[in-house]
Amino acid sequence: MKVLEKISTFAGNSFAFWVILFGALSFFFPGGFTWIAPYIALLLGIIMFGMGLTLSLDDFKRVFKAPKVVLAGVVMQYTIMPLLAYGLATLFQLPPEVAVGVILVGCCPGGTASNVMTFLAKGNTALSVSVTAVSTVLAPILTPALTLLFASHWLPVSAGSMFLSIVKIVLVPIALGIVIRLLFQKQVEKSIKVLPLVSVIGIVAVASAVVALNTENIATTGLLIFSVVVLHNVLGLLIGFLVARLFKFDFADQKALSIEVGMQNSGLGSTLAVAHFAPITAVPSAIFSVWHNISGPILATWWGKQHETSGKAGEDNKKVV
């Protein structure tokens, strides 16, 4: 088990590398990865089950302990990123399928990677986990509704079908994971450190399948999509931070909400895109999966070092006094 834990930790720390490596491999050798496509929904279900195993009832109780900041995080999640996505799709005059893909990932809840990044940034990890949990539970209603609102300008959107998909591949696995943790807490606690490995394998497989299905589209529009995805993510991080600062939340909360807003559940975006739209619609989510796992660690490392520097400065001041 310890060997698996070490492998899992290594996989989690080098996640961006594996996404980029297998993304490149699937681009140049698509035949080796297209077989994964029929299993995308299953893979996301496994990832969401793992997320459920990491959650506890306390993560939801925190909503009542600190309702203002949690509610602010959820509202920011479901307003900033969808509006940015719509604005960028309009500004860059994206092709309909690509525009819907950008909007779809913008309407998804935060991903579990945001919790790890918040921890590394010395932010309020408990807040990050709570916002992720609540926004994910609300996803079956809000993600289809917002996608219908913003994306129907480009393509027909079946909000009802998306609702059922999210319930099956997100809500049910998460609920099952929470129940199993409640029933077998000791056993789950022993194996929980292996879960990052499962998540990495699942998300890398999903991203690779999406790239393999869209090699020609990526070759022609990849740079444009990448530029939009980078802007979407960076602006989300920045605006999330500024809004949290405007509300005068403490700095740890500001960091948590910034990362929570900027990092999306791109695996869900890819799955919904493949299930309900053309394959190219999943490309923005796949690229987002790569990019936010580059920008997130960079920001988290910078904030983490700032925290250490300010902590040492505080200790030095105490010594002087």
Short mmCIF file of C-alpha atoms in Angstrom, two decimals:
data_model
loop_
_atom_site.label_atom_id
_atom_site.label_comp_id
_atom_site.label_asym_id
_atom_site.label_seq_id
_atom_site.Cartn_x
_atom_site.Cartn_y
_atom_site.Cartn_z
CA MET A 1 0.00 0.00 0.00
CA LYS A 2 2.85 2.41 0.82
CA VAL A 3 4.31 1.88 -2.65
CA LEU A 4 0.94 2.75 -4.20
CA GLU A 5 0.71 5.82 -1.99
CA LYS A 6 4.12 7.01 -3.19
CA ILE A 7 3.15 6.40 -6.82
CA SER A 8 -0.14 8.24 -6.22
CA THR A 9 1.63 11.23 -4.68
CA PHE A 10 4.11 11.34 -7.56
CA ALA A 11 1.30 11.10 -10.13
CA GLY A 12 -0.61 13.91 -8.44
CA ASN A 13 2.45 16.18 -8.24
CA SER A 14 3.36 15.56 -11.90
CA PHE A 15 -0.22 15.58 -13.21
CA ALA A 16 0.33 18.33 -15.81
CA PHE A 17 3.28 16.40 -17.27
CA TRP A 18 1.19 13.26 -17.83
CA VAL A 19 -1.68 15.19 -19.41
CA ILE A 20 0.74 16.92 -21.81
CA LEU A 21 2.65 13.70 -22.59
CA PHE A 22 -0.42 11.60 -23.36
CA GLY A 23 -2.10 14.52 -25.09
CA ALA A 24 0.86 14.68 -27.48
CA LEU A 25 0.91 10.91 -27.95
CA SER A 26 -2.82 10.80 -28.70
CA PHE A 27 -2.41 13.65 -31.20
CA PHE A 28 0.34 11.90 -33.18
CA PHE A 29 -0.97 8.34 -32.66
CA PRO A 30 -4.77 8.76 -32.36
CA GLY A 31 -5.48 5.12 -33.20
CA GLY A 32 -4.03 4.05 -29.88
CA PHE A 33 -6.48 6.17 -27.86
CA THR A 34 -9.81 6.42 -29.70
CA TRP A 35 -10.94 3.15 -28.11
CA ILE A 36 -11.23 5.01 -24.79
CA ALA A 37 -14.05 7.27 -26.08
CA PRO A 38 -16.97 4.92 -25.23
CA TYR A 39 -15.73 4.74 -21.63
CA ILE A 40 -15.43 8.50 -20.96
CA ALA A 41 -18.65 8.66 -18.90
CA LEU A 42 -17.60 5.58 -16.89
CA LEU A 43 -14.17 7.10 -16.19
CA LEU A 44 -15.72 10.34 -14.94
CA GLY A 45 -18.12 8.33 -12.76
CA ILE A 46 -15.12 6.58 -11.15
CA ILE A 47 -13.41 9.95 -10.57
CA MET A 48 -16.59 11.37 -8.99
CA PHE A 49 -16.93 8.26 -6.81
CA GLY A 50 -13.40 8.92 -5.58
CA MET A 51 -14.36 12.52 -4.86
CA GLY A 52 -17.31 11.26 -2.81
CA LEU A 53 -14.95 9.10 -0.74
CA THR A 54 -12.96 12.21 0.19
CA LEU A 55 -16.04 14.18 1.30
CA SER A 56 -17.69 14.14 4.70
CA LEU A 57 -20.88 15.63 6.10
CA ASP A 58 -18.74 18.35 7.73
CA ASP A 59 -17.93 19.68 4.25
CA PHE A 60 -21.63 20.43 3.80
CA LYS A 61 -22.23 21.53 7.40
CA ARG A 62 -19.66 24.27 6.84
CA VAL A 63 -22.27 25.98 4.63
CA PHE A 64 -24.25 26.75 7.78
CA LYS A 65 -21.16 27.67 9.81
CA ALA A 66 -19.85 30.19 7.26
CA PRO A 67 -22.76 30.71 4.84
CA LYS A 68 -21.64 34.07 3.47
CA VAL A 69 -18.25 33.01 2.15
CA VAL A 70 -19.41 29.59 0.86
CA LEU A 71 -22.43 31.10 -0.86
CA ALA A 72 -20.21 33.80 -2.38
CA GLY A 73 -17.89 31.11 -3.75
CA VAL A 74 -20.73 29.13 -5.34
CA VAL A 75 -22.31 32.25 -6.86
CA MET A 76 -18.93 33.38 -8.21
CA GLN A 77 -18.35 29.92 -9.67
CA TYR A 78 -21.61 29.95 -11.60
CA THR A 79 -21.50 33.58 -12.78
CA ILE A 80 -17.91 34.63 -13.49
CA MET A 81 -16.82 31.65 -15.60
CA PRO A 82 -20.03 31.32 -17.70
CA LEU A 83 -20.07 35.08 -18.41
CA LEU A 84 -16.37 35.07 -19.32
CA ALA A 85 -16.92 32.07 -21.60
CA TYR A 86 -19.81 33.76 -23.39
CA GLY A 87 -17.84 37.00 -23.75
CA LEU A 88 -14.73 35.27 -25.12
CA ALA A 89 -16.74 33.10 -27.54
CA THR A 90 -18.44 36.24 -28.86
CA LEU A 91 -15.28 38.37 -28.96
CA PHE A 92 -13.22 35.78 -30.83
CA GLN A 93 -16.17 34.80 -33.07
CA LEU A 94 -15.54 31.12 -32.38
CA PRO A 95 -17.08 28.41 -34.56
CA PRO A 96 -20.40 27.21 -33.03
CA GLU A 97 -19.11 23.85 -31.73
CA VAL A 98 -16.01 25.45 -30.18
CA ALA A 99 -18.04 28.31 -28.67
CA VAL A 100 -20.38 25.82 -27.01
CA GLY A 101 -17.37 23.85 -25.73
CA VAL A 102 -15.88 26.95 -24.08
CA ILE A 103 -19.24 27.84 -22.54
CA LEU A 104 -19.81 24.27 -21.38
CA VAL A 105 -16.56 24.11 -19.41
CA GLY A 106 -17.36 27.57 -18.04
CA CYS A 107 -20.70 26.32 -16.72
CA CYS A 108 -19.17 23.31 -14.93
CA PRO A 109 -18.50 23.28 -11.17
CA GLY A 110 -15.02 23.53 -9.70
CA GLY A 111 -12.73 20.51 -9.94
CA THR A 112 -11.09 18.61 -7.09
CA ALA A 113 -7.68 19.87 -8.27
CA SER A 114 -8.68 23.28 -6.88
CA ASN A 115 -8.65 21.83 -3.36
CA VAL A 116 -5.06 20.64 -3.76
CA MET A 117 -3.95 23.95 -5.28
CA THR A 118 -5.59 25.88 -2.43
CA PHE A 119 -3.73 23.73 0.09
CA LEU A 120 -0.41 24.39 -1.67
CA ALA A 121 -1.20 28.12 -1.82
CA LYS A 122 -1.77 28.15 1.97
CA GLY A 123 -5.37 29.18 1.35
CA ASN A 124 -8.53 28.11 3.17
CA THR A 125 -8.64 24.47 2.05
CA ALA A 126 -11.78 23.71 4.09
CA LEU A 127 -13.60 26.52 2.26
CA SER A 128 -12.37 25.24 -1.12
CA VAL A 129 -13.62 21.73 -0.39
CA SER A 130 -17.02 23.05 0.73
CA VAL A 131 -17.47 25.25 -2.36
CA THR A 132 -16.45 22.33 -4.63
CA ALA A 133 -18.89 20.02 -2.86
CA VAL A 134 -21.84 22.42 -2.98
CA SER A 135 -21.23 23.56 -6.57
CA THR A 136 -20.92 19.92 -7.68
CA VAL A 137 -24.20 18.96 -5.99
CA LEU A 138 -25.89 21.90 -7.74
CA ALA A 139 -24.35 21.00 -11.12
CA PRO A 140 -27.25 18.84 -12.39
CA ILE A 141 -29.48 21.93 -12.31
CA LEU A 142 -27.15 24.88 -12.88
CA THR A 143 -24.79 23.47 -15.53
CA PRO A 144 -27.58 22.53 -18.02
CA ALA A 145 -29.56 25.71 -17.25
CA LEU A 146 -26.58 28.01 -17.78
CA THR A 147 -25.45 26.10 -20.88
CA LEU A 148 -28.95 26.51 -22.31
CA LEU A 149 -28.93 30.21 -21.45
CA PHE A 150 -25.53 31.03 -22.94
CA ALA A 151 -24.90 28.38 -25.62
CA SER A 152 -28.29 28.08 -27.34
CA HIS A 153 -27.30 31.15 -29.37
CA TRP A 154 -24.92 28.84 -31.27
CA LEU A 155 -26.40 25.32 -31.06
CA PRO A 156 -29.57 23.60 -29.74
CA VAL A 157 -29.10 22.52 -26.12
CA SER A 158 -31.11 19.76 -24.43
CA ALA A 159 -30.99 20.81 -20.77
CA GLY A 160 -33.12 17.82 -19.73
CA SER A 161 -30.73 15.28 -21.26
CA MET A 162 -27.75 17.03 -19.70
CA PHE A 163 -29.48 17.01 -16.31
CA LEU A 164 -29.92 13.22 -16.48
CA SER A 165 -26.30 12.73 -17.61
CA ILE A 166 -24.92 14.78 -14.71
CA VAL A 167 -27.11 12.96 -12.19
CA LYS A 168 -25.86 9.60 -13.46
CA ILE A 169 -22.17 10.38 -13.84
CA VAL A 170 -21.70 12.93 -11.04
CA LEU A 171 -24.39 12.97 -8.36
CA VAL A 172 -24.98 9.22 -7.99
CA PRO A 173 -21.25 8.27 -7.79
CA ILE A 174 -20.54 11.08 -5.30
CA ALA A 175 -23.50 10.11 -3.12
CA LEU A 176 -22.37 6.47 -3.23
CA GLY A 177 -18.84 7.50 -2.23
CA ILE A 178 -20.12 9.53 0.73
CA VAL A 179 -22.31 6.65 1.92
CA ILE A 180 -19.46 4.13 1.67
CA ARG A 181 -17.19 6.49 3.63
CA LEU A 182 -19.84 6.74 6.35
CA LEU A 183 -20.23 2.95 6.53
CA PHE A 184 -16.57 1.95 6.19
CA GLN A 185 -14.69 4.99 7.47
CA LYS A 186 -11.56 3.16 8.70
CA GLN A 187 -11.10 1.20 5.48
CA VAL A 188 -11.66 4.28 3.34
CA GLU A 189 -9.18 6.36 5.37
CA LYS A 190 -6.49 3.74 4.72
CA SER A 191 -6.98 3.81 0.94
CA ILE A 192 -7.77 7.51 0.44
CA LYS A 193 -4.14 8.42 -0.36
CA VAL A 194 -4.31 6.22 -3.47
CA LEU A 195 -7.23 8.20 -4.95
CA PRO A 196 -5.08 10.87 -6.67
CA LEU A 197 -3.61 8.09 -8.84
CA VAL A 198 -7.11 7.01 -9.90
CA SER A 199 -8.07 10.61 -10.71
CA VAL A 200 -4.89 11.21 -12.72
CA ILE A 201 -5.37 8.04 -14.77
CA GLY A 202 -9.04 8.86 -15.38
CA ILE A 203 -8.55 12.49 -16.41
CA VAL A 204 -5.49 11.70 -18.57
CA ALA A 205 -7.48 8.97 -20.33
CA VAL A 206 -10.43 11.30 -20.95
CA ALA A 207 -8.21 14.10 -22.28
CA SER A 208 -6.29 11.66 -24.50
CA ALA A 209 -9.50 10.27 -25.99
CA VAL A 210 -10.81 13.77 -26.75
CA VAL A 211 -7.54 14.75 -28.45
CA ALA A 212 -7.46 11.50 -30.46
CA LEU A 213 -10.98 12.15 -31.74
CA ASN A 214 -10.10 15.70 -32.83
CA THR A 215 -6.59 15.63 -34.30
CA GLU A 216 -7.62 17.42 -37.52
CA ASN A 217 -9.66 20.08 -35.71
CA ILE A 218 -6.85 20.72 -33.23
CA ALA A 219 -4.34 21.09 -36.07
CA THR A 220 -6.45 23.85 -37.64
CA THR A 221 -7.97 25.63 -34.63
CA GLY A 222 -5.83 24.46 -31.70
CA LEU A 223 -3.93 27.74 -31.23
CA LEU A 224 -7.13 29.78 -31.20
CA ILE A 225 -8.79 27.46 -28.69
CA PHE A 226 -5.67 27.43 -26.52
CA SER A 227 -5.57 31.24 -26.46
CA VAL A 228 -9.24 31.43 -25.43
CA VAL A 229 -8.80 28.76 -22.74
CA VAL A 230 -5.75 30.55 -21.26
CA LEU A 231 -7.65 33.85 -21.14
CA HIS A 232 -10.69 32.14 -19.63
CA ASN A 233 -8.66 30.55 -16.86
CA VAL A 234 -6.41 33.53 -16.07
CA LEU A 235 -9.29 36.02 -16.05
CA GLY A 236 -11.30 33.64 -13.85
CA LEU A 237 -8.46 33.45 -11.32
CA LEU A 238 -7.98 37.23 -11.37
CA ILE A 239 -11.65 38.25 -11.18
CA GLY A 240 -12.34 35.60 -8.53
CA PHE A 241 -9.56 37.07 -6.40
CA LEU A 242 -10.69 40.68 -6.93
CA VAL A 243 -14.34 39.93 -6.11
CA ALA A 244 -13.31 38.07 -2.94
CA ARG A 245 -11.15 41.07 -2.03
CA LEU A 246 -14.06 43.42 -2.72
CA PHE A 247 -16.12 41.45 -0.19
CA LYS A 248 -13.22 41.94 2.28
CA PHE A 249 -12.76 38.24 2.95
CA ASP A 250 -9.44 37.39 4.59
CA PHE A 251 -6.45 36.59 2.37
CA ALA A 252 -6.71 32.80 2.84
CA ASP A 253 -10.33 32.95 1.65
CA GLN A 254 -9.38 35.19 -1.27
CA LYS A 255 -6.83 32.63 -2.45
CA ALA A 256 -9.30 29.77 -2.06
CA LEU A 257 -12.07 31.52 -3.98
CA SER A 258 -9.73 32.68 -6.75
CA ILE A 259 -8.51 29.13 -7.37
CA GLU A 260 -12.00 27.69 -6.95
CA VAL A 261 -13.41 30.02 -9.60
CA GLY A 262 -10.55 29.64 -12.07
CA MET A 263 -10.20 25.83 -12.03
CA GLN A 264 -13.10 23.93 -13.59
CA ASN A 265 -14.19 20.30 -13.65
CA SER A 266 -12.91 19.90 -17.21
CA GLY A 267 -13.51 16.14 -17.10
CA LEU A 268 -17.23 16.80 -16.74
CA GLY A 269 -17.06 19.32 -19.58
CA SER A 270 -15.41 16.74 -21.87
CA THR A 271 -17.91 14.05 -20.95
CA LEU A 272 -20.96 16.24 -21.56
CA ALA A 273 -19.48 17.55 -24.81
CA VAL A 274 -18.89 14.07 -26.22
CA ALA A 275 -22.32 12.85 -25.07
CA HIS A 276 -24.43 15.79 -26.27
CA PHE A 277 -22.51 17.66 -28.98
CA ALA A 278 -19.90 17.14 -31.72
CA PRO A 279 -16.48 15.72 -30.69
CA ILE A 280 -14.75 19.08 -31.28
CA THR A 281 -16.93 20.59 -28.54
CA ALA A 282 -14.85 18.61 -26.03
CA VAL A 283 -11.54 20.15 -27.15
CA PRO A 284 -11.76 23.30 -24.97
CA SER A 285 -12.32 21.10 -21.90
CA ALA A 286 -9.35 18.88 -22.82
CA ILE A 287 -7.06 21.89 -23.30
CA PHE A 288 -8.43 23.44 -20.09
CA SER A 289 -7.48 20.24 -18.28
CA VAL A 290 -3.88 20.71 -19.41
CA TRP A 291 -3.61 24.45 -18.90
CA HIS A 292 -5.23 24.87 -15.47
CA ASN A 293 -2.91 22.21 -14.13
CA ILE A 294 -0.03 24.42 -15.24
CA SER A 295 -1.37 27.81 -14.14
CA GLY A 296 -2.79 26.43 -10.86
CA PRO A 297 0.52 25.06 -9.52
CA ILE A 298 2.39 28.21 -10.62
CA LEU A 299 -0.04 30.45 -8.73
CA ALA A 300 -0.19 28.10 -5.74
CA THR A 301 3.61 27.94 -5.50
CA TRP A 302 3.90 31.73 -5.67
CA TRP A 303 1.26 32.28 -2.99
CA GLY A 304 2.76 29.50 -0.87
CA LYS A 305 6.20 31.12 -0.96
CA GLN A 306 4.64 34.51 -0.17
CA HIS A 307 3.05 32.94 2.90
CA GLU A 308 6.37 31.45 4.02
CA THR A 309 8.18 34.77 3.46
CA SER A 310 5.56 36.77 5.38
CA GLY A 311 5.63 34.17 8.15
CA LYS A 312 9.42 34.46 8.52
CA ALA A 313 9.17 38.25 8.45
CA GLY A 314 6.58 38.11 11.21
CA GLU A 315 8.84 35.90 13.33
CA ASP A 316 11.80 38.27 12.77
CA ASN A 317 9.69 41.23 13.83
CA LYS A 318 8.67 39.42 16.99
CA LYS A 319 12.33 38.73 17.80
CA VAL A 320 13.20 42.42 17.27
CA VAL A 321 10.35 43.52 19.52
#
